[in-house]
Short mmCIF file of C-alpha atoms and ligand atoms in Angstrom, two decimals:
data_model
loop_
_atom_site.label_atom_id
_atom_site.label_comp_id
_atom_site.label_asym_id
_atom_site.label_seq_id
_atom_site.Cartn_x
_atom_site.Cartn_y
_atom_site.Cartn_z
CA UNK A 45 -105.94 1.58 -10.20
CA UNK A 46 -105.65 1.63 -13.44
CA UNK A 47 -107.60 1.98 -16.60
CA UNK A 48 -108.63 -0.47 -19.05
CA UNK A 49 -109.76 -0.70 -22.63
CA UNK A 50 -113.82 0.05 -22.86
CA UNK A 51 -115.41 -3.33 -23.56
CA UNK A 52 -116.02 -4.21 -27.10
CA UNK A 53 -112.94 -2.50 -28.50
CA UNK A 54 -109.75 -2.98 -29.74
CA UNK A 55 -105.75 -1.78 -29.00
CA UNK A 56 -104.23 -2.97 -32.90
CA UNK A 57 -100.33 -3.08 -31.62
CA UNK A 58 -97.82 -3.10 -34.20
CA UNK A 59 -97.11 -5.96 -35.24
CA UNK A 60 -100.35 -6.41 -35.54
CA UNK A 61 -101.30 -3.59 -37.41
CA UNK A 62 -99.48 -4.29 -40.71
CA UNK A 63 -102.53 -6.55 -42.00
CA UNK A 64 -104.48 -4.02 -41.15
CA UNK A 65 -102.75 -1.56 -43.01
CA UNK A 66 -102.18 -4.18 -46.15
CA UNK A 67 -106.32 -4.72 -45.97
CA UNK A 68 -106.45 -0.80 -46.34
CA UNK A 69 -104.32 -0.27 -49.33
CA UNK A 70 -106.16 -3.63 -50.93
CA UNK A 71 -108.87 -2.17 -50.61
CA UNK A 72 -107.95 1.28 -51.79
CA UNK A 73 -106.77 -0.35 -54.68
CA UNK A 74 -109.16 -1.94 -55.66
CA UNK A 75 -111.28 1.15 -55.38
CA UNK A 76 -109.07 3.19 -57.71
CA UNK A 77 -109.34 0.22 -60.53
CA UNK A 78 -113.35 0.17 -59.95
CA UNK A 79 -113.29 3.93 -59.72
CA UNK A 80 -114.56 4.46 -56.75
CA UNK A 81 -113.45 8.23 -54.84
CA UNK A 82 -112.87 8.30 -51.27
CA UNK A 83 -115.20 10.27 -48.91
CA UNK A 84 -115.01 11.45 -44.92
CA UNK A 85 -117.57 12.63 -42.79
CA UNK A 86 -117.51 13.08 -39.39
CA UNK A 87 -117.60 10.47 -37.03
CA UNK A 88 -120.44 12.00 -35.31
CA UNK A 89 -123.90 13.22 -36.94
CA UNK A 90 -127.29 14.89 -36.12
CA UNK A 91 -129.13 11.37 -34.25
CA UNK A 92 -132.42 12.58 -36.52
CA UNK A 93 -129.83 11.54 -39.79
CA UNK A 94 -129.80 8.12 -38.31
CA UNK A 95 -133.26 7.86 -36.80
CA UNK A 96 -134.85 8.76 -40.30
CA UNK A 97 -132.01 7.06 -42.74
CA UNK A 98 -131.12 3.66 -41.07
CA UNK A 99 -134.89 3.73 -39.45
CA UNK A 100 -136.19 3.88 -36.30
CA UNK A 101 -137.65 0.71 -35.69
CA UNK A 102 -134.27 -0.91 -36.35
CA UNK A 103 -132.36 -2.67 -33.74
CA UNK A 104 -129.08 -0.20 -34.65
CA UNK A 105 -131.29 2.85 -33.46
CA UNK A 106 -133.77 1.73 -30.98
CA UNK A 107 -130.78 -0.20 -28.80
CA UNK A 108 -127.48 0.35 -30.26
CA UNK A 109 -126.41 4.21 -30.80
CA UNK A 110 -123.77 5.94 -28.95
CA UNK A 111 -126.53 9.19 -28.59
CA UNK A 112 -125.16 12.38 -25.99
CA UNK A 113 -126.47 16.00 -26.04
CA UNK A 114 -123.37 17.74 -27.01
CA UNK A 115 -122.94 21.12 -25.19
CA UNK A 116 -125.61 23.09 -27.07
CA UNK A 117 -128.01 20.38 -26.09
CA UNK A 118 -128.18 19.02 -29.75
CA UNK A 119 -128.56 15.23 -30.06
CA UNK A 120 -125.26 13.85 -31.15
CA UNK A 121 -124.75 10.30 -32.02
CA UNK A 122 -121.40 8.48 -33.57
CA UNK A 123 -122.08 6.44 -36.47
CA UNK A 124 -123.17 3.38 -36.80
CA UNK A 125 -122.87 3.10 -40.18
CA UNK A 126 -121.66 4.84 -43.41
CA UNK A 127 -124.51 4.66 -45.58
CA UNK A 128 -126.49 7.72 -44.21
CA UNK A 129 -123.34 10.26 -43.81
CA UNK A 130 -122.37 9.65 -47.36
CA UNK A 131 -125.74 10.07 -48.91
CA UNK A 132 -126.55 12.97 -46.47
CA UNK A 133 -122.57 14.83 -47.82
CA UNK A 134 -124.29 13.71 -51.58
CA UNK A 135 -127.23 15.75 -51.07
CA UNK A 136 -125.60 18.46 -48.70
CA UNK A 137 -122.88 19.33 -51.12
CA UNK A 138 -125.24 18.86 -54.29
CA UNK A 139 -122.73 16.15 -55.82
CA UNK A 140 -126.02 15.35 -58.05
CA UNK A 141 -125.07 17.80 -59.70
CA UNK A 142 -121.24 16.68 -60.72
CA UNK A 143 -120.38 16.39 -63.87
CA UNK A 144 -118.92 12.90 -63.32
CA UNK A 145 -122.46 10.27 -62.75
CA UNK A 146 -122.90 8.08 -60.96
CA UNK A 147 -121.22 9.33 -58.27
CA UNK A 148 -118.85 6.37 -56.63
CA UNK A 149 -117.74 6.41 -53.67
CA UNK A 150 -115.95 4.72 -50.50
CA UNK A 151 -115.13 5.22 -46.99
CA UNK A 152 -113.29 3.17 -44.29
CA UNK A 153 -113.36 4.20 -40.71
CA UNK A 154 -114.48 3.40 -37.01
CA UNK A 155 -118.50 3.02 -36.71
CA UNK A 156 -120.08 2.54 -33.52
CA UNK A 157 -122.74 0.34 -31.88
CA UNK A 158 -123.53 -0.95 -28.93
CA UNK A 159 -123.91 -4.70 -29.00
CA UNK A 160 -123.41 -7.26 -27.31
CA UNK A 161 -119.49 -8.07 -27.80
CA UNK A 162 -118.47 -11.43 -28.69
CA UNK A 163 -116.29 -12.80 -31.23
CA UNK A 164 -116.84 -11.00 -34.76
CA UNK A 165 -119.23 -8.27 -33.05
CA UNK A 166 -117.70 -5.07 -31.30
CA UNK A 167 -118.79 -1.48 -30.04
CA UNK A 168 -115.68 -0.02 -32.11
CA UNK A 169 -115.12 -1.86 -35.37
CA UNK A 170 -113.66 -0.52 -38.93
CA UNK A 171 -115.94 -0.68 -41.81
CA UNK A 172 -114.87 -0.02 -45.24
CA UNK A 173 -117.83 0.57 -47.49
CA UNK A 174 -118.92 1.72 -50.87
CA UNK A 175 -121.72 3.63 -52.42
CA UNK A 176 -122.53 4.01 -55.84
CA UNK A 177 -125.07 7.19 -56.39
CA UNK A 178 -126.91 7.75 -59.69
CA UNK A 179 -127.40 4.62 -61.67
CA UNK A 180 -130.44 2.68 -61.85
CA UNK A 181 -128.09 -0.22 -64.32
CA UNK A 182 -128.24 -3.47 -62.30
CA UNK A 183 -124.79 -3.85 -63.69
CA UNK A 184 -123.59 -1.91 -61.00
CA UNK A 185 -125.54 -3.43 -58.39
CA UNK A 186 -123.37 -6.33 -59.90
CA UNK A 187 -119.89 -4.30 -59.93
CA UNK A 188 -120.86 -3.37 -56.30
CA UNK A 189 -120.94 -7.30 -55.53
CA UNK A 190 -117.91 -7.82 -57.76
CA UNK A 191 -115.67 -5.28 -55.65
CA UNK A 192 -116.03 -6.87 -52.36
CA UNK A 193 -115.93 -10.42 -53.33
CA UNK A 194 -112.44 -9.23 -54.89
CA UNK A 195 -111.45 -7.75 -52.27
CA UNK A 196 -111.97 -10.98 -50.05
CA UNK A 197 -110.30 -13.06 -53.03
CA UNK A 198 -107.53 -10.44 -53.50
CA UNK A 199 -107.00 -11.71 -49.50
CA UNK A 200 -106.95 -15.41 -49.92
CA UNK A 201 -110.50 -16.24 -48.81
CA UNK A 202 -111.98 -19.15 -50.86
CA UNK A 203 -114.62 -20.12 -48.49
CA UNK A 204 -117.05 -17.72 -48.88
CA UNK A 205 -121.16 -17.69 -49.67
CA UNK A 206 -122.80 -15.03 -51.42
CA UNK A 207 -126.83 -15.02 -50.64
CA UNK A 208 -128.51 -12.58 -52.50
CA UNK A 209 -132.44 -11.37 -52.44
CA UNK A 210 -134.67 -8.56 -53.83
CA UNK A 211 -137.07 -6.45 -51.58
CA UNK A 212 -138.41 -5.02 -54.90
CA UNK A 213 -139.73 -1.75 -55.16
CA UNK A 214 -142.20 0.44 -53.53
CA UNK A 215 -144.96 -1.16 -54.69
CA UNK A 216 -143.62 -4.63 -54.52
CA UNK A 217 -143.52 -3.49 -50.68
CA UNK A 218 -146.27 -2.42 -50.08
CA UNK A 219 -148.23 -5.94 -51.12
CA UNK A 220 -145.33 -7.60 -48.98
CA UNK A 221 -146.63 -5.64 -46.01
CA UNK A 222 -150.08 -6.33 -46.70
CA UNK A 223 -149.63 -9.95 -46.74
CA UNK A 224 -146.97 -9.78 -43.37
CA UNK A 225 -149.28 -7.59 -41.08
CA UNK A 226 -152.27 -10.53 -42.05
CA UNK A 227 -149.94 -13.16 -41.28
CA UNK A 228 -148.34 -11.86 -38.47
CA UNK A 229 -151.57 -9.83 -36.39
CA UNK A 230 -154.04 -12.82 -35.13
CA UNK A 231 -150.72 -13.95 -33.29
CA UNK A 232 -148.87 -10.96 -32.47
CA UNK A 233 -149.42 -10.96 -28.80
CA UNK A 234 -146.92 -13.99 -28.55
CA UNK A 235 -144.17 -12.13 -29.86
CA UNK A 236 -142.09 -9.51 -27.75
CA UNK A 237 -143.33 -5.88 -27.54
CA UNK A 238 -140.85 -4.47 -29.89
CA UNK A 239 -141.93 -6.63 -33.13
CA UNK A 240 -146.10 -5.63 -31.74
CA UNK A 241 -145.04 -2.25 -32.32
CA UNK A 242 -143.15 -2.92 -35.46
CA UNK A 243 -146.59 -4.70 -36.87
CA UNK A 244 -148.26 -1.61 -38.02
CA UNK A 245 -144.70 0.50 -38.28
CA UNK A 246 -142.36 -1.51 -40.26
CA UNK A 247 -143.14 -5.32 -40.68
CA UNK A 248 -140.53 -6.14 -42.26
CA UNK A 249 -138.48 -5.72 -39.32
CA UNK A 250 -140.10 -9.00 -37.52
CA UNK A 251 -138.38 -10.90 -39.82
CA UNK A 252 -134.95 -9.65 -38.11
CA UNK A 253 -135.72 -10.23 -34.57
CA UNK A 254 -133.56 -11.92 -32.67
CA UNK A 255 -135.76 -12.66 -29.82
CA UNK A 256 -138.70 -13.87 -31.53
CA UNK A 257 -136.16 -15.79 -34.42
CA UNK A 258 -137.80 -19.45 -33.62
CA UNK A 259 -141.38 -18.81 -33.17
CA UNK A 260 -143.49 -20.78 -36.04
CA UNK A 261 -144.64 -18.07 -37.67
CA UNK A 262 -141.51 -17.05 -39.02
CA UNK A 263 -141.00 -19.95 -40.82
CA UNK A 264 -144.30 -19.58 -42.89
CA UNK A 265 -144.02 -15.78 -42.87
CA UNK A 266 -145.08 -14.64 -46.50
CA UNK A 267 -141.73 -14.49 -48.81
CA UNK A 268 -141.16 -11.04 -50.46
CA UNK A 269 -140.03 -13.12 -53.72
CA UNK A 270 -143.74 -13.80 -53.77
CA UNK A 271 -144.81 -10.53 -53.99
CA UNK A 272 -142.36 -9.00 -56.66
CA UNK A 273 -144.31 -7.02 -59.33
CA UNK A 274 -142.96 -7.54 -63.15
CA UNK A 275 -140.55 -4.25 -63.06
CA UNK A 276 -138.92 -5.64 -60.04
CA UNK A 277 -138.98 -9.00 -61.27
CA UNK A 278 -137.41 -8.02 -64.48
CA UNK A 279 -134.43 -6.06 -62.23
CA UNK A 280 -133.84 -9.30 -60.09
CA UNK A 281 -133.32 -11.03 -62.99
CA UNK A 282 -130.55 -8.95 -64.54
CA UNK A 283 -128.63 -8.21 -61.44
CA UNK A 284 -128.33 -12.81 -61.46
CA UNK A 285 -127.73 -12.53 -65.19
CA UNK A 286 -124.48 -10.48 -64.48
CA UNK A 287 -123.25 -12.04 -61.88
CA UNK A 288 -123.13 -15.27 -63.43
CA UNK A 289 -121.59 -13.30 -66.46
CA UNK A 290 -119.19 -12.27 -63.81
CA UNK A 291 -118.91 -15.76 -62.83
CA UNK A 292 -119.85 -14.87 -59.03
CA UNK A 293 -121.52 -17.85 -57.32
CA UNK A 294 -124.53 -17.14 -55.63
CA UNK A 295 -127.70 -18.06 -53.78
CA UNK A 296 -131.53 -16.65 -53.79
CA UNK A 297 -132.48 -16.21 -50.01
CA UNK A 298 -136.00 -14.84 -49.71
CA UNK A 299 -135.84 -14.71 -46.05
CA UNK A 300 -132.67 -12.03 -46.62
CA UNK A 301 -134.08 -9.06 -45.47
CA UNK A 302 -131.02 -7.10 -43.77
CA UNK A 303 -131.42 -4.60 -40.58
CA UNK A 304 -131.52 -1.49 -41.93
CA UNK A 305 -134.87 0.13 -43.45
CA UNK A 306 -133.21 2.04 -46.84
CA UNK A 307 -133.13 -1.14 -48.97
CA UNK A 308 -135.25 -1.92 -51.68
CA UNK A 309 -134.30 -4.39 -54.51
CA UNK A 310 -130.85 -6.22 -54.28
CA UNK A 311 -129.89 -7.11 -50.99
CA UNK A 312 -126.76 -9.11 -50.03
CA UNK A 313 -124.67 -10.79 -47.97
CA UNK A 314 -121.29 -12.62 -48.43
CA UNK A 315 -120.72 -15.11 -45.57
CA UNK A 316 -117.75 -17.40 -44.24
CA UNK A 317 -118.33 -20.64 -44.78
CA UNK A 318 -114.89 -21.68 -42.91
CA UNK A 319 -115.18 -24.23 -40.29
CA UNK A 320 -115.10 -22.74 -37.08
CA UNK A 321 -115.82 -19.34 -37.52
CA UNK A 322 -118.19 -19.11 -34.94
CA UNK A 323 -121.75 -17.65 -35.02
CA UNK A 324 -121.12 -14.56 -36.80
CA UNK A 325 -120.38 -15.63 -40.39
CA UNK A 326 -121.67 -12.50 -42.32
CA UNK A 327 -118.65 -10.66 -43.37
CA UNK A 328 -119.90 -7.84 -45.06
CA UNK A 329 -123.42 -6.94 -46.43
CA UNK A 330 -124.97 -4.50 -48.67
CA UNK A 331 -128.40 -3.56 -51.07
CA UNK A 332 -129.75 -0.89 -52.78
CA UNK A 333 -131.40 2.25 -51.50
CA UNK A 334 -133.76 4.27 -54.30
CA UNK A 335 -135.32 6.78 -51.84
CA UNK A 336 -133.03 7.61 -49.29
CA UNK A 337 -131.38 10.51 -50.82
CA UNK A 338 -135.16 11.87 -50.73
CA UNK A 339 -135.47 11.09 -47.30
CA UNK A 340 -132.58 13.17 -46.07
CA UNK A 341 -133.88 15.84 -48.65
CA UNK A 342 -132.37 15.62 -51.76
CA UNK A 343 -133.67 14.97 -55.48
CA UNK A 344 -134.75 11.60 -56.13
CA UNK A 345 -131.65 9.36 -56.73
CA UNK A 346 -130.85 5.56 -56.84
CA UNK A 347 -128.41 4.20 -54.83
CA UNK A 348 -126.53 1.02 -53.70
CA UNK A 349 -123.33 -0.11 -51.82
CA UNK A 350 -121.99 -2.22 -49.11
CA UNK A 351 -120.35 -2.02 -46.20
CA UNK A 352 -117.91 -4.94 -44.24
CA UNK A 353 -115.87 -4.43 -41.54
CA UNK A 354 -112.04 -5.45 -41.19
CA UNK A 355 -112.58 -7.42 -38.14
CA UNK A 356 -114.35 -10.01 -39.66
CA UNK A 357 -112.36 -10.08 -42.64
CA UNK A 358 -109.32 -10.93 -40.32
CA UNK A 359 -111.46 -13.28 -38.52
CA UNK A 360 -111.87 -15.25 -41.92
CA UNK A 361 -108.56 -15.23 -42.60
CA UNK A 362 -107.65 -16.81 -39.34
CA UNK A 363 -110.36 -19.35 -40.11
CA UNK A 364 -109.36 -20.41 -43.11
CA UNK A 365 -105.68 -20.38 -41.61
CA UNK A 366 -104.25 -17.80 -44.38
CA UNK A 367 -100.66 -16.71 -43.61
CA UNK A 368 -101.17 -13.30 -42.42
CA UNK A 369 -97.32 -12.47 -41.66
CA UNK A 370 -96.56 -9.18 -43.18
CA UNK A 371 -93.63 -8.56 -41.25
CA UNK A 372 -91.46 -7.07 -44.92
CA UNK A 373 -87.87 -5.99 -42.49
CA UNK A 374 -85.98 -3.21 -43.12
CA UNK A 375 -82.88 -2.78 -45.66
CA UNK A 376 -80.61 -2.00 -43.37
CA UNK A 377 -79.29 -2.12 -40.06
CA UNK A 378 -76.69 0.00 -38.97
CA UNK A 379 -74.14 -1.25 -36.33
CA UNK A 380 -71.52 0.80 -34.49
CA UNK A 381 -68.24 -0.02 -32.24
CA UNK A 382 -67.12 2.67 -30.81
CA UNK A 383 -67.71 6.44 -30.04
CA UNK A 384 -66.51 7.69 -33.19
CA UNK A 385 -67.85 5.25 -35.36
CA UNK A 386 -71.78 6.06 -33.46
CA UNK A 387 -71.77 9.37 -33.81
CA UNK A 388 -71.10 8.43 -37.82
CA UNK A 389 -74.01 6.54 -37.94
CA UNK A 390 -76.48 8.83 -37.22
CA UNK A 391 -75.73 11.08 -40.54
CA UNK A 392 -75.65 8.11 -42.07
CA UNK A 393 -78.52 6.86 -40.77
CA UNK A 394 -80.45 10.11 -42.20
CA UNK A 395 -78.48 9.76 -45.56
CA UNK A 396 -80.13 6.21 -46.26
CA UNK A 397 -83.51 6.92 -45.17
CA UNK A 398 -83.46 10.36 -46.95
CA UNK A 399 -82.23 8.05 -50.34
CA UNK A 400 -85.49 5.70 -49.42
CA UNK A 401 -84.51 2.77 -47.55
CA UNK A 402 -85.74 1.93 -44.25
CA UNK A 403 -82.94 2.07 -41.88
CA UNK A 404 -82.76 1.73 -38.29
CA UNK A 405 -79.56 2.02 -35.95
CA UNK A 406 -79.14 1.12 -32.01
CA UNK A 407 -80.52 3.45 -29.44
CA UNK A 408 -79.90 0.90 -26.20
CA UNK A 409 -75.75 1.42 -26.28
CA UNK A 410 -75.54 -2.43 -27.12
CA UNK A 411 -72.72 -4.35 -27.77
CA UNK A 412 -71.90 -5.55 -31.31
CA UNK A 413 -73.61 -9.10 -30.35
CA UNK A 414 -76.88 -7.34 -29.26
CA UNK A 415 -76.96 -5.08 -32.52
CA UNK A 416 -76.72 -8.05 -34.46
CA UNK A 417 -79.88 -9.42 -32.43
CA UNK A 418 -81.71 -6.52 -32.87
CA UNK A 419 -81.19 -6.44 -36.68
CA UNK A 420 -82.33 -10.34 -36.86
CA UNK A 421 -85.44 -9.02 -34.88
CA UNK A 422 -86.12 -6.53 -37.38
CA UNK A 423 -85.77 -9.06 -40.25
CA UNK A 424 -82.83 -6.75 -41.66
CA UNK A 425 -81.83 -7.54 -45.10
CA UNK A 426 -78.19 -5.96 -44.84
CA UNK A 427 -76.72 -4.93 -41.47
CA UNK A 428 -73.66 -2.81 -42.59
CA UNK A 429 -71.07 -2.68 -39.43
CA UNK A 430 -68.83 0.30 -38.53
CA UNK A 431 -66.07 0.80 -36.20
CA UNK A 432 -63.68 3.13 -34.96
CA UNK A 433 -60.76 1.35 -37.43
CA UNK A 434 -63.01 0.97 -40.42
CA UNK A 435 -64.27 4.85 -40.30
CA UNK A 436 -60.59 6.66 -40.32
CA UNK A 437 -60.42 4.35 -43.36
CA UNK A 438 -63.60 5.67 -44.61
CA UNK A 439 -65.25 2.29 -45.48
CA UNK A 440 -68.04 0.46 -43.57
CA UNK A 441 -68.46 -3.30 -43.67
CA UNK A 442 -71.97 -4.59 -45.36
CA UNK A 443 -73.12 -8.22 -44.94
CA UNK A 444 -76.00 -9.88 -46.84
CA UNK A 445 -78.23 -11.46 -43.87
CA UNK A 446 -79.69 -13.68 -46.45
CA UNK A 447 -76.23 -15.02 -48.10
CA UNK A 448 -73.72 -14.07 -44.69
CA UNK A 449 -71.61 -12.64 -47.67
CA UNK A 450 -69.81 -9.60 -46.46
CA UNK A 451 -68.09 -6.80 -48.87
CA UNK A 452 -66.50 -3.66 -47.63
CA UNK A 453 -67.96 -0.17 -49.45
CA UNK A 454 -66.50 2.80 -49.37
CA UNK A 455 -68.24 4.97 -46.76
CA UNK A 456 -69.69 7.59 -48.72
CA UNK A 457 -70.73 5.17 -51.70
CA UNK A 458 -72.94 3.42 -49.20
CA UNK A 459 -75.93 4.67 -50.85
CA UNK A 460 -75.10 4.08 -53.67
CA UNK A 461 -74.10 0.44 -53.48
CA UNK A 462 -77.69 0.09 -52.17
CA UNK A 463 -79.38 1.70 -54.83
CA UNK A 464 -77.75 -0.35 -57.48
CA UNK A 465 -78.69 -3.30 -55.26
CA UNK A 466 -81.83 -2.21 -55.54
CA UNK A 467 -81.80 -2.13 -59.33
CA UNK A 468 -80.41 -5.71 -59.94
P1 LIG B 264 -124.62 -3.78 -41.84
O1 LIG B 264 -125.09 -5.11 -42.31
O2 LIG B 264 -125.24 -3.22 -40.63
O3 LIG B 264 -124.79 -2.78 -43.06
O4 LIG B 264 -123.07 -3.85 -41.59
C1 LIG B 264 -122.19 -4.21 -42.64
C2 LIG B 264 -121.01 -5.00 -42.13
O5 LIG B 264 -120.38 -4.30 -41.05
C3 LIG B 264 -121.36 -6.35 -41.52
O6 LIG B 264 -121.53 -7.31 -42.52
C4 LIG B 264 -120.12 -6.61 -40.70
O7 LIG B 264 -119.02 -6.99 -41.52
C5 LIG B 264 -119.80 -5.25 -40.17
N1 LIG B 264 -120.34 -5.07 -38.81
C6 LIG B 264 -121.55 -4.63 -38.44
N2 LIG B 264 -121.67 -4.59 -37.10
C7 LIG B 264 -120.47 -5.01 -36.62
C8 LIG B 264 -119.94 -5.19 -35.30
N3 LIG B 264 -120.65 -4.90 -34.23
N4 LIG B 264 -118.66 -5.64 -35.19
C9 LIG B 264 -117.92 -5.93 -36.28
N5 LIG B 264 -118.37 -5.77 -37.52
C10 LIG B 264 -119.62 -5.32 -37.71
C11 LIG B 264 -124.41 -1.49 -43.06
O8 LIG B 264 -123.75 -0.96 -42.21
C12 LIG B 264 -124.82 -0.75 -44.33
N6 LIG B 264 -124.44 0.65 -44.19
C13 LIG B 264 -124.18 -1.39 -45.54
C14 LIG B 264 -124.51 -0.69 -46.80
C15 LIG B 264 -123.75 0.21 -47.46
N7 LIG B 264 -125.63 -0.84 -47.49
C16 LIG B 264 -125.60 -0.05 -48.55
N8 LIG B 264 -124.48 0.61 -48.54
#
């Protein structure tokens, strides 16, 4: 019998794997220009990191955590997210006390939950994230906005939606939660048992269910945006002021509230607004988090970031029917006829992709017909031919695949005659 793929994940094939690899240096880019420094934690952390960072009356840790006693009997679970691991390395390895502030970071790797896969949503899925660690300048809650919405743009997207929102601050809260438990609580025995115990615990949360997402009382649920004090206010209204400075597009949605517990003041989203992009149209989503490296035991810091995952940026792209071909070819292909002139090309082979090109020669004992073939499949710019003849005269025949013009270069100037190709 054999073995298949666990649901919910992905085999990226080559081929396949290119745009994935062209997203990754994008992105990498763009986090060297908006000096951001890359960070790796494990893939796996203490479950209590998650249970008290991301929250546990969230849907990611009540249902959706890959959680195993390792062999010590210590709760293990893979991450579901970045967020936590990066502030809990900030606090663990003291980077509050760097000399460079704030502290900017990034990460991109696999993050695990278990959902419900369908198209956009998997168990497995890549998320490349930032978090900025130190600053309490809405600018940067602005920067933070700016680097993802390049990073789409950078890709070709043009249909996209930012929605934006603030939870406000701890007081700001607090007079939100109020008003929610009064709202909610003469009514709460129509709603399913996880939001009754999220009534006293975490509020908030009710607003994210997706059983209970159509019952009336949602709709008239007090808005946070009602209950901002003046200091939180006053932030709001600078994070919109540079955005439009940034000229960033973007819409207040008080009923924002995201999944995770950390957030306080700006929260985001950016979403597809491409036709047919099916249910899932949040591509990547972020907010601010003063308090969490306290939670996890550090000093008091502010903090914000995002997180999106590659997936759904592909998805987009597919939506919005961008060209996604990366296939680049190789320089050259390297074709033999005869014994002689084979064993040649595998020195030569070396010499050219020790000098920098990509090179590739033919492992299958093909004739000259079926080399060509295989050169055309690997989008060869120059296939340079050698036989038996040509190498006791010491010169191999190069073609231009583009042109079909065909010179003959003296064998060991074949690098060279590359290189000053390469220079025109
Ligand atoms: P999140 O909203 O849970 O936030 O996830 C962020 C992004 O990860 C989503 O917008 C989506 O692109 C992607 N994503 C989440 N779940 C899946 C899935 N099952 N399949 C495919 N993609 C998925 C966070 O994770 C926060 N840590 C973001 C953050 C960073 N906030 C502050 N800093």
């Amino acid at each position: 019998m054999s073995i298949s793929i666990p649901r919910g994940t992905q085999d990226i094939l080559p081929g396949d794997v290119e745009l994935w690899q062209q997203i990754e240096n994008k992105a990498r880019e763009l986090c060297k220009k908006y000096q951001y420094q890359e960070i790796r934690t494990p893939i796996f952390e203490h479950t209590e990191l998650f249970s008290r960072g991301v929250g546990d009356t969230t849907d990611i840790v009540q249902k959706e955590m890959y959680t195993f006693d390792d062999r010590g009997g210590r709760s293990m679970t893979l991450r579901p997210e970045g967020t936590a691991s990066a502030v809990r390395a900030f606090v663990e390895k003291k980077m509050f006390g760097l000399a460079k502030q704030p502290v900017k970071l990034y990460y991109m790797g696999p993050m695990f939950r278990y959902e419900r896969p369908q198209s956009g949503r998997f168990r497995q899925f890549v998320q490349f994230g930032v978090e900025a660690l130190g600053s309490n300048d809405p600018a940067i809650d602005a920067e933070v906005i700016s680097l993802a919405m390049n990073l789409y743009k950078e890709m070709g997207l043009q249909k996209l939606k930012l929605i934006i929102n603030s939870l406000g601050d701890k007081e700001s809260r607090l007079a939100h939660r109020e008003a929610l438990i009064h709202h909610f609580q003469p009514r709460i025995g129509e709603f399913c048992s996880d939001c009754q115990k999220r009534l006293e615990k975490n509020p908030l949360r009710i607003l994210d269910c997706k059983v209970d997402r159509d019952h009336e009382l949602m709709k008239t649920a007090p808005s946070i945006i009602d209950y901002l004090n003046d200091e939180s206010k006053a932030y709001f209204d600078k994070v919109q002021k540079y955005l439009t400075l940034l000229d960033i597009p973007f819409e207040v949605d008080a009923n924002l509230v995201r999944g995770l517990d950390y957030y306080n003041h700006t929260a985001f989203e950016i979403m597809s607004d491409a036709e047919g992009f099916g249910a899932i149209t949040t591509l990547c989503g972020g907010g601010r988090y003063n308090g969490l490296a306290e939670e996890l035991g550090g000093p008091e810091t502010p903090g914000i970031g995002f997180a999106l995952s590659i997936e759904r940026l592909i998805a987009a792209l597919k939506a919005e029917g961008i060209e996604t071909d990366v296939n680049e070819g190789i320089d050259c292909y390297l074709a033999a006829l005869g014994e002689d002139a084979k064993d040649y090309t595998v020195g030569l082979l070396q010499q050219l992709r020790s000098a920098g090109f990509s090179a590739e020669r033919d492992y299958l004992n093909r004739k000259i017909k079926g080399q060509f073939k295989a050169a055309d499949r690997l989008n060869a710019k120059f296939v340079a031919v050698l036989g038996d003849d040509e190498l006791k005269k010491n010169v191999i025949n190069v073609k231009d695949m583009a042109t079909g013009e065909q010179v003959e270069v003296a064998l060991e100037s074949l690098v060279d005659y590359f290189r000053k190709l390469q220079q025109q």
